[in-house]
Amino acid sequence: MNRLFPLLSLTAALLLAADAQQAQPGSLPGSLPGAAAAGNNQILALPTGPENPYCKPQMCARGRRHVACEKYTTPYHRSCLTAEPKMVNLTVHADLILRLHNEQRQRVASGKNSSLPRSARMVVMQWSEELATLAGYNARMCQAKHDDCRNTQNFTRSGQNIIVFNMTHRVEDELLERLYPELLGIGVRTWWGEHANMTAADMEHYPCDPKRQQ
C-alpha cells in the first residue's frame, strides 16, 4: 500500500503563506508573523463551478488554476496507479513540523546564517487547517510536482515544498508510524539545504514590498 503524505513521502506539499498582515504575533528575533504550514489529510467537498470560492479568477495569478478548482471529484487522481493509496494525517505532528521550520528560519532572522543577510521581516510559521486541506489535494494527485496555485483569501501568496520518499520493501504500519517524525526531520533538512543555492544578491529580488518583487 502506498501512503500519500500531504507534507511528506510519495507526494507531498508544504504550504507557506507570505502575508504577514493576516497572522498572530510571532516570536522570532527580527520577525513578523504570517507564515502557515499545512499537512492534513482532509479534502474539501467543493463543486468545480463558479460557486466554488477557489475558482474565482482573483484567487490566483492570471493563467494559473487553483488546486481546489480542479476536477478532483473522486478521492484520488487517475494518475494514482497503486490499488490501495492511503492518506496519512500529519496534523498530529503539527508542533514538530512548525518547530523544525521555525528553528531554521530563526537562524536567518538572527543572522546566524553567514551566507544570507539577517532578516528584517522574517515571518513566524503557524498552522493553517485550510492550507492543510489544500495540501491534501496535491497529495491526491499522486504526482511529485507543484500545483499551479494553492492560495486562500487570507494567504494570497502561498508557496509549496515537495519531497518524495521511496521504500525498497514493505514497512509495517506500526513501524512506519514511528518513522514519521524522522521522515519529517529529513524533509525539512533537505528543504533547508537548498539555501546553499541562494546568495545575498538573490535576496534583492524579494523586497518587503510585494509590488517591487521580481
PDB file of C-alpha atoms in Angstrom:
ATOM      1  CA  MET A   1       0.000   0.000   0.000  1.00  0.00           C
ATOM      2  CA  ASN A   2       1.329   3.410  -0.936  1.00  0.00           C
ATOM      3  CA  ARG A   3       0.866   6.206   1.548  1.00  0.00           C
ATOM      4  CA  LEU A   4       0.234   9.752   0.471  1.00  0.00           C
ATOM      5  CA  PHE A   5       1.648  12.342   2.845  1.00  0.00           C
ATOM      6  CA  PRO A   6       0.259  15.844   2.337  1.00  0.00           C
ATOM      7  CA  LEU A   7       3.575  17.079   3.719  1.00  0.00           C
ATOM      8  CA  LEU A   8       5.989  14.242   3.062  1.00  0.00           C
ATOM      9  CA  SER A   9       6.520  10.998   1.170  1.00  0.00           C
ATOM     10  CA  LEU A  10       5.127   9.598  -2.048  1.00  0.00           C
ATOM     11  CA  THR A  11       3.847  13.008  -2.918  1.00  0.00           C
ATOM     12  CA  ALA A  12       3.752  15.940  -0.596  1.00  0.00           C
ATOM     13  CA  ALA A  13       3.153  19.611  -0.092  1.00  0.00           C
ATOM     14  CA  LEU A  14       4.202  22.109   2.458  1.00  0.00           C
ATOM     15  CA  LEU A  15       2.324  25.329   2.039  1.00  0.00           C
ATOM     16  CA  LEU A  16       3.906  28.552   3.202  1.00  0.00           C
ATOM     17  CA  ALA A  17       1.943  31.774   3.300  1.00  0.00           C
ATOM     18  CA  ALA A  18       3.841  35.022   2.915  1.00  0.00           C
ATOM     19  CA  ASP A  19       1.207  37.516   4.014  1.00  0.00           C
ATOM     20  CA  ALA A  20       2.417  38.923   7.329  1.00  0.00           C
ATOM     21  CA  GLN A  21      -0.660  41.089   7.782  1.00  0.00           C
ATOM     22  CA  GLN A  22      -3.006  38.182   8.410  1.00  0.00           C
ATOM     23  CA  ALA A  23      -1.378  36.289  11.301  1.00  0.00           C
ATOM     24  CA  GLN A  24      -0.914  36.454  15.039  1.00  0.00           C
ATOM     25  CA  PRO A  25       2.103  37.966  16.840  1.00  0.00           C
ATOM     26  CA  GLY A  26       5.281  35.961  16.417  1.00  0.00           C
ATOM     27  CA  SER A  27       8.390  35.349  18.470  1.00  0.00           C
ATOM     28  CA  LEU A  28      11.445  35.092  16.233  1.00  0.00           C
ATOM     29  CA  PRO A  29      14.102  37.821  16.505  1.00  0.00           C
ATOM     30  CA  GLY A  30      13.566  40.375  13.774  1.00  0.00           C
ATOM     31  CA  SER A  31      10.434  38.559  12.740  1.00  0.00           C
ATOM     32  CA  LEU A  32       6.861  39.194  11.763  1.00  0.00           C
ATOM     33  CA  PRO A  33       4.009  36.679  11.948  1.00  0.00           C
ATOM     34  CA  GLY A  34       2.350  35.365   8.857  1.00  0.00           C
ATOM     35  CA  ALA A  35       3.607  32.027   7.554  1.00  0.00           C
ATOM     36  CA  ALA A  36       1.365  28.994   7.748  1.00  0.00           C
ATOM     37  CA  ALA A  37       2.285  25.345   7.423  1.00  0.00           C
ATOM     38  CA  ALA A  38      -0.113  22.725   6.172  1.00  0.00           C
ATOM     39  CA  GLY A  39      -0.262  18.953   6.171  1.00  0.00           C
ATOM     40  CA  ASN A  40      -3.677  17.451   6.830  1.00  0.00           C
ATOM     41  CA  ASN A  41      -5.487  14.574   5.176  1.00  0.00           C
ATOM     42  CA  GLN A  42      -8.810  16.314   4.765  1.00  0.00           C
ATOM     43  CA  ILE A  43     -10.383  17.062   1.412  1.00  0.00           C
ATOM     44  CA  LEU A  44     -12.844  19.802   0.592  1.00  0.00           C
ATOM     45  CA  ALA A  45     -16.146  18.632  -0.862  1.00  0.00           C
ATOM     46  CA  LEU A  46     -16.379  21.591  -3.217  1.00  0.00           C
ATOM     47  CA  PRO A  47     -18.055  21.930  -6.608  1.00  0.00           C
ATOM     48  CA  THR A  48     -15.933  22.892  -9.598  1.00  0.00           C
ATOM     49  CA  GLY A  49     -18.237  25.611 -10.886  1.00  0.00           C
ATOM     50  CA  PRO A  50     -18.288  29.379 -10.263  1.00  0.00           C
ATOM     51  CA  GLU A  51     -19.818  28.858  -6.792  1.00  0.00           C
ATOM     52  CA  ASN A  52     -16.543  27.317  -5.647  1.00  0.00           C
ATOM     53  CA  PRO A  53     -14.653  30.185  -3.920  1.00  0.00           C
ATOM     54  CA  TYR A  54     -11.323  28.729  -5.033  1.00  0.00           C
ATOM     55  CA  CYS A  55     -12.351  29.059  -8.679  1.00  0.00           C
ATOM     56  CA  LYS A  56     -12.565  32.849  -8.526  1.00  0.00           C
ATOM     57  CA  PRO A  57     -10.134  34.403 -11.049  1.00  0.00           C
ATOM     58  CA  GLN A  58      -8.671  36.762  -8.447  1.00  0.00           C
ATOM     59  CA  MET A  59      -7.581  33.844  -6.254  1.00  0.00           C
ATOM     60  CA  CYS A  60      -4.582  33.024  -8.483  1.00  0.00           C
ATOM     61  CA  ALA A  61      -2.267  34.759 -10.909  1.00  0.00           C
ATOM     62  CA  ARG A  62      -3.546  35.011 -14.467  1.00  0.00           C
ATOM     63  CA  GLY A  63      -3.310  31.714 -16.294  1.00  0.00           C
ATOM     64  CA  ARG A  64      -2.934  29.635 -13.126  1.00  0.00           C
ATOM     65  CA  ARG A  65      -5.584  27.230 -11.887  1.00  0.00           C
ATOM     66  CA  HIS A  66      -6.270  26.600  -8.203  1.00  0.00           C
ATOM     67  CA  VAL A  67      -5.661  23.060  -6.969  1.00  0.00           C
ATOM     68  CA  ALA A  68      -9.106  23.048  -5.292  1.00  0.00           C
ATOM     69  CA  CYS A  69     -10.775  24.134  -8.525  1.00  0.00           C
ATOM     70  CA  GLU A  70      -9.546  21.085 -10.415  1.00  0.00           C
ATOM     71  CA  LYS A  71     -11.962  18.250 -11.071  1.00  0.00           C
ATOM     72  CA  TYR A  72     -10.938  16.094  -8.129  1.00  0.00           C
ATOM     73  CA  THR A  73     -14.431  14.767  -7.530  1.00  0.00           C
ATOM     74  CA  THR A  74     -13.072  11.273  -6.777  1.00  0.00           C
ATOM     75  CA  PRO A  75     -10.893  10.503  -3.751  1.00  0.00           C
ATOM     76  CA  TYR A  76      -7.712  10.175  -5.857  1.00  0.00           C
ATOM     77  CA  HIS A  77      -6.497  11.420  -9.212  1.00  0.00           C
ATOM     78  CA  ARG A  78      -6.417   8.999 -12.142  1.00  0.00           C
ATOM     79  CA  SER A  79      -2.624   9.160 -12.067  1.00  0.00           C
ATOM     80  CA  CYS A  80      -2.628   7.151  -8.798  1.00  0.00           C
ATOM     81  CA  LEU A  81      -1.544   3.779 -10.137  1.00  0.00           C
ATOM     82  CA  THR A  82      -1.498   1.873  -6.852  1.00  0.00           C
ATOM     83  CA  ALA A  83      -4.629  -0.055  -5.955  1.00  0.00           C
ATOM     84  CA  GLU A  84      -4.579   0.992  -2.302  1.00  0.00           C
ATOM     85  CA  PRO A  85      -3.384   4.570  -1.778  1.00  0.00           C
ATOM     86  CA  LYS A  86      -3.763   5.837   1.772  1.00  0.00           C
ATOM     87  CA  MET A  87      -3.672   9.368   3.100  1.00  0.00           C
ATOM     88  CA  VAL A  88      -1.620   9.950   6.245  1.00  0.00           C
ATOM     89  CA  ASN A  89      -2.797  12.542   8.756  1.00  0.00           C
ATOM     90  CA  LEU A  90       0.229  14.582   9.803  1.00  0.00           C
ATOM     91  CA  THR A  91      -1.718  17.157  11.780  1.00  0.00           C
ATOM     92  CA  VAL A  92      -0.802  15.258  14.950  1.00  0.00           C
ATOM     93  CA  HIS A  93       2.802  16.245  14.183  1.00  0.00           C
ATOM     94  CA  ALA A  94       1.968  19.918  13.594  1.00  0.00           C
ATOM     95  CA  ASP A  95       4.011  21.121  16.564  1.00  0.00           C
ATOM     96  CA  LEU A  96       7.068  19.198  15.370  1.00  0.00           C
ATOM     97  CA  ILE A  97       6.677  20.447  11.802  1.00  0.00           C
ATOM     98  CA  LEU A  98       6.443  24.047  12.950  1.00  0.00           C
ATOM     99  CA  ARG A  99       9.371  23.725  15.346  1.00  0.00           C
ATOM    100  CA  LEU A 100      11.632  22.212  12.684  1.00  0.00           C
ATOM    101  CA  HIS A 101      10.853  25.018  10.264  1.00  0.00           C
ATOM    102  CA  ASN A 102      10.988  27.866  12.741  1.00  0.00           C
ATOM    103  CA  GLU A 103      14.344  26.691  14.097  1.00  0.00           C
ATOM    104  CA  GLN A 104      15.889  27.109  10.653  1.00  0.00           C
ATOM    105  CA  ARG A 105      14.059  30.355   9.969  1.00  0.00           C
ATOM    106  CA  GLN A 106      15.328  31.714  13.268  1.00  0.00           C
ATOM    107  CA  ARG A 107      18.890  31.144  12.064  1.00  0.00           C
ATOM    108  CA  VAL A 108      18.250  33.597   9.253  1.00  0.00           C
ATOM    109  CA  ALA A 109      16.242  36.002  11.401  1.00  0.00           C
ATOM    110  CA  SER A 110      19.040  36.201  13.988  1.00  0.00           C
ATOM    111  CA  GLY A 111      21.855  36.484  11.445  1.00  0.00           C
ATOM    112  CA  LYS A 112      23.363  33.086  12.284  1.00  0.00           C
ATOM    113  CA  ASN A 113      23.469  32.062   8.646  1.00  0.00           C
ATOM    114  CA  SER A 114      26.678  33.521   7.229  1.00  0.00           C
ATOM    115  CA  SER A 115      25.639  33.149   3.598  1.00  0.00           C
ATOM    116  CA  LEU A 116      22.474  35.242   3.901  1.00  0.00           C
ATOM    117  CA  PRO A 117      21.824  38.696   5.365  1.00  0.00           C
ATOM    118  CA  ARG A 118      19.977  38.963   8.653  1.00  0.00           C
ATOM    119  CA  SER A 119      16.238  39.020   8.164  1.00  0.00           C
ATOM    120  CA  ALA A 120      14.321  42.190   8.975  1.00  0.00           C
ATOM    121  CA  ARG A 121      10.831  40.803   8.272  1.00  0.00           C
ATOM    122  CA  MET A 122      11.064  37.055   8.857  1.00  0.00           C
ATOM    123  CA  VAL A 123       7.570  35.692   9.447  1.00  0.00           C
ATOM    124  CA  VAL A 124       6.783  33.018  12.028  1.00  0.00           C
ATOM    125  CA  MET A 125       5.204  29.876  10.661  1.00  0.00           C
ATOM    126  CA  GLN A 126       1.824  28.972  12.115  1.00  0.00           C
ATOM    127  CA  TRP A 127      -0.560  26.126  11.339  1.00  0.00           C
ATOM    128  CA  SER A 128      -3.450  26.617   8.919  1.00  0.00           C
ATOM    129  CA  GLU A 129      -6.123  23.939   8.693  1.00  0.00           C
ATOM    130  CA  GLU A 130      -7.323  25.393   5.395  1.00  0.00           C
ATOM    131  CA  LEU A 131      -3.863  25.139   3.849  1.00  0.00           C
ATOM    132  CA  ALA A 132      -3.585  21.651   5.306  1.00  0.00           C
ATOM    133  CA  THR A 133      -6.732  20.661   3.453  1.00  0.00           C
ATOM    134  CA  LEU A 134      -5.403  22.116   0.204  1.00  0.00           C
ATOM    135  CA  ALA A 135      -2.171  20.170   0.720  1.00  0.00           C
ATOM    136  CA  GLY A 136      -4.302  17.047   0.641  1.00  0.00           C
ATOM    137  CA  TYR A 137      -5.465  17.927  -2.862  1.00  0.00           C
ATOM    138  CA  ASN A 138      -1.865  17.970  -4.034  1.00  0.00           C
ATOM    139  CA  ALA A 139      -1.131  14.626  -2.369  1.00  0.00           C
ATOM    140  CA  ARG A 140      -4.166  13.044  -4.029  1.00  0.00           C
ATOM    141  CA  MET A 141      -2.683  13.813  -7.448  1.00  0.00           C
ATOM    142  CA  CYS A 142      -0.071  11.089  -6.782  1.00  0.00           C
ATOM    143  CA  GLN A 143       2.452  13.203  -8.643  1.00  0.00           C
ATOM    144  CA  ALA A 144       5.599  14.705  -7.174  1.00  0.00           C
ATOM    145  CA  LYS A 145       5.048  18.104  -8.708  1.00  0.00           C
ATOM    146  CA  HIS A 146       3.851  21.544  -7.720  1.00  0.00           C
ATOM    147  CA  ASP A 147       0.302  22.550  -8.463  1.00  0.00           C
ATOM    148  CA  ASP A 148      -0.360  25.887 -10.147  1.00  0.00           C
ATOM    149  CA  CYS A 149      -1.907  27.656  -7.168  1.00  0.00           C
ATOM    150  CA  ARG A 150      -2.994  26.931  -3.606  1.00  0.00           C
ATOM    151  CA  ASN A 151      -3.868  30.426  -2.356  1.00  0.00           C
ATOM    152  CA  THR A 152      -6.604  31.290   0.111  1.00  0.00           C
ATOM    153  CA  GLN A 153      -8.395  34.524   0.921  1.00  0.00           C
ATOM    154  CA  ASN A 154      -6.079  35.103   3.889  1.00  0.00           C
ATOM    155  CA  PHE A 155      -2.903  33.736   2.320  1.00  0.00           C
ATOM    156  CA  THR A 156      -2.736  35.097  -1.203  1.00  0.00           C
ATOM    157  CA  ARG A 157       0.881  34.166  -1.936  1.00  0.00           C
ATOM    158  CA  SER A 158       1.138  30.591  -0.680  1.00  0.00           C
ATOM    159  CA  GLY A 159       4.259  28.646  -1.616  1.00  0.00           C
ATOM    160  CA  GLN A 160       4.965  24.943  -1.604  1.00  0.00           C
ATOM    161  CA  ASN A 161       7.722  22.416  -0.861  1.00  0.00           C
ATOM    162  CA  ILE A 162       7.582  18.812  -2.040  1.00  0.00           C
ATOM    163  CA  ILE A 163       9.639  15.747  -1.196  1.00  0.00           C
ATOM    164  CA  VAL A 164       9.406  12.050  -2.120  1.00  0.00           C
ATOM    165  CA  PHE A 165      10.439   9.012  -0.088  1.00  0.00           C
ATOM    166  CA  ASN A 166      10.629   5.607  -1.768  1.00  0.00           C
ATOM    167  CA  MET A 167      10.609   2.396   0.272  1.00  0.00           C
ATOM    168  CA  THR A 168      12.585  -0.552  -1.084  1.00  0.00           C
ATOM    169  CA  HIS A 169      10.416  -3.014   0.817  1.00  0.00           C
ATOM    170  CA  ARG A 170       7.111  -3.085   2.618  1.00  0.00           C
ATOM    171  CA  VAL A 171       7.143  -1.475   6.048  1.00  0.00           C
ATOM    172  CA  GLU A 172       4.552  -2.475   8.606  1.00  0.00           C
ATOM    173  CA  ASP A 173       2.114   0.258   9.591  1.00  0.00           C
ATOM    174  CA  GLU A 174       3.207   0.394  13.233  1.00  0.00           C
ATOM    175  CA  LEU A 175       6.880   0.800  12.317  1.00  0.00           C
ATOM    176  CA  LEU A 176       6.124   3.342   9.598  1.00  0.00           C
ATOM    177  CA  GLU A 177       4.133   5.492  12.010  1.00  0.00           C
ATOM    178  CA  ARG A 178       7.133   5.578  14.348  1.00  0.00           C
ATOM    179  CA  LEU A 179       9.252   6.767  11.419  1.00  0.00           C
ATOM    180  CA  TYR A 180       7.081   9.801  10.638  1.00  0.00           C
ATOM    181  CA  PRO A 181       8.988  12.220  12.925  1.00  0.00           C
ATOM    182  CA  GLU A 182      12.310  11.089  11.435  1.00  0.00           C
ATOM    183  CA  LEU A 183      10.994  11.470   7.895  1.00  0.00           C
ATOM    184  CA  LEU A 184       9.694  14.930   8.734  1.00  0.00           C
ATOM    185  CA  GLY A 185      13.119  15.889  10.037  1.00  0.00           C
ATOM    186  CA  ILE A 186      14.818  14.609   6.897  1.00  0.00           C
ATOM    187  CA  GLY A 187      12.361  16.514   4.734  1.00  0.00           C
ATOM    188  CA  VAL A 188      12.865  19.832   6.499  1.00  0.00           C
ATOM    189  CA  ARG A 189      16.654  19.442   6.464  1.00  0.00           C
ATOM    190  CA  THR A 190      16.505  18.667   2.748  1.00  0.00           C
ATOM    191  CA  TRP A 191      14.415  21.758   2.035  1.00  0.00           C
ATOM    192  CA  TRP A 192      16.620  23.902   4.232  1.00  0.00           C
ATOM    193  CA  GLY A 193      19.699  22.596   2.427  1.00  0.00           C
ATOM    194  CA  GLU A 194      18.528  24.423  -0.683  1.00  0.00           C
ATOM    195  CA  HIS A 195      19.549  27.698   0.962  1.00  0.00           C
ATOM    196  CA  ALA A 196      23.091  26.907  -0.173  1.00  0.00           C
ATOM    197  CA  ASN A 197      21.952  27.821  -3.694  1.00  0.00           C
ATOM    198  CA  MET A 198      20.845  31.302  -2.606  1.00  0.00           C
ATOM    199  CA  THR A 199      23.103  34.307  -2.192  1.00  0.00           C
ATOM    200  CA  ALA A 200      22.631  37.728  -0.622  1.00  0.00           C
ATOM    201  CA  ALA A 201      22.302  39.114  -4.154  1.00  0.00           C
ATOM    202  CA  ASP A 202      19.326  36.824  -4.769  1.00  0.00           C
ATOM    203  CA  MET A 203      17.551  38.396  -1.810  1.00  0.00           C
ATOM    204  CA  GLU A 204      17.420  41.689  -3.693  1.00  0.00           C
ATOM    205  CA  HIS A 205      14.673  40.142  -5.831  1.00  0.00           C
ATOM    206  CA  TYR A 206      12.414  39.847  -2.765  1.00  0.00           C
ATOM    207  CA  PRO A 207      11.965  43.313  -1.228  1.00  0.00           C
ATOM    208  CA  CYS A 208       9.447  43.768   1.574  1.00  0.00           C
ATOM    209  CA  ASP A 209       7.006  45.451  -0.802  1.00  0.00           C
ATOM    210  CA  PRO A 210       5.424  42.619  -2.878  1.00  0.00           C
ATOM    211  CA  LYS A 211       4.777  45.042  -5.743  1.00  0.00           C
ATOM    212  CA  ARG A 212       8.521  45.510  -6.154  1.00  0.00           C
ATOM    213  CA  GLN A 213       9.354  41.821  -6.162  1.00  0.00           C
ATOM    214  CA  GLN A 214      10.787  40.463  -9.399  1.00  0.00           C
TER     215      GLN A 214
END
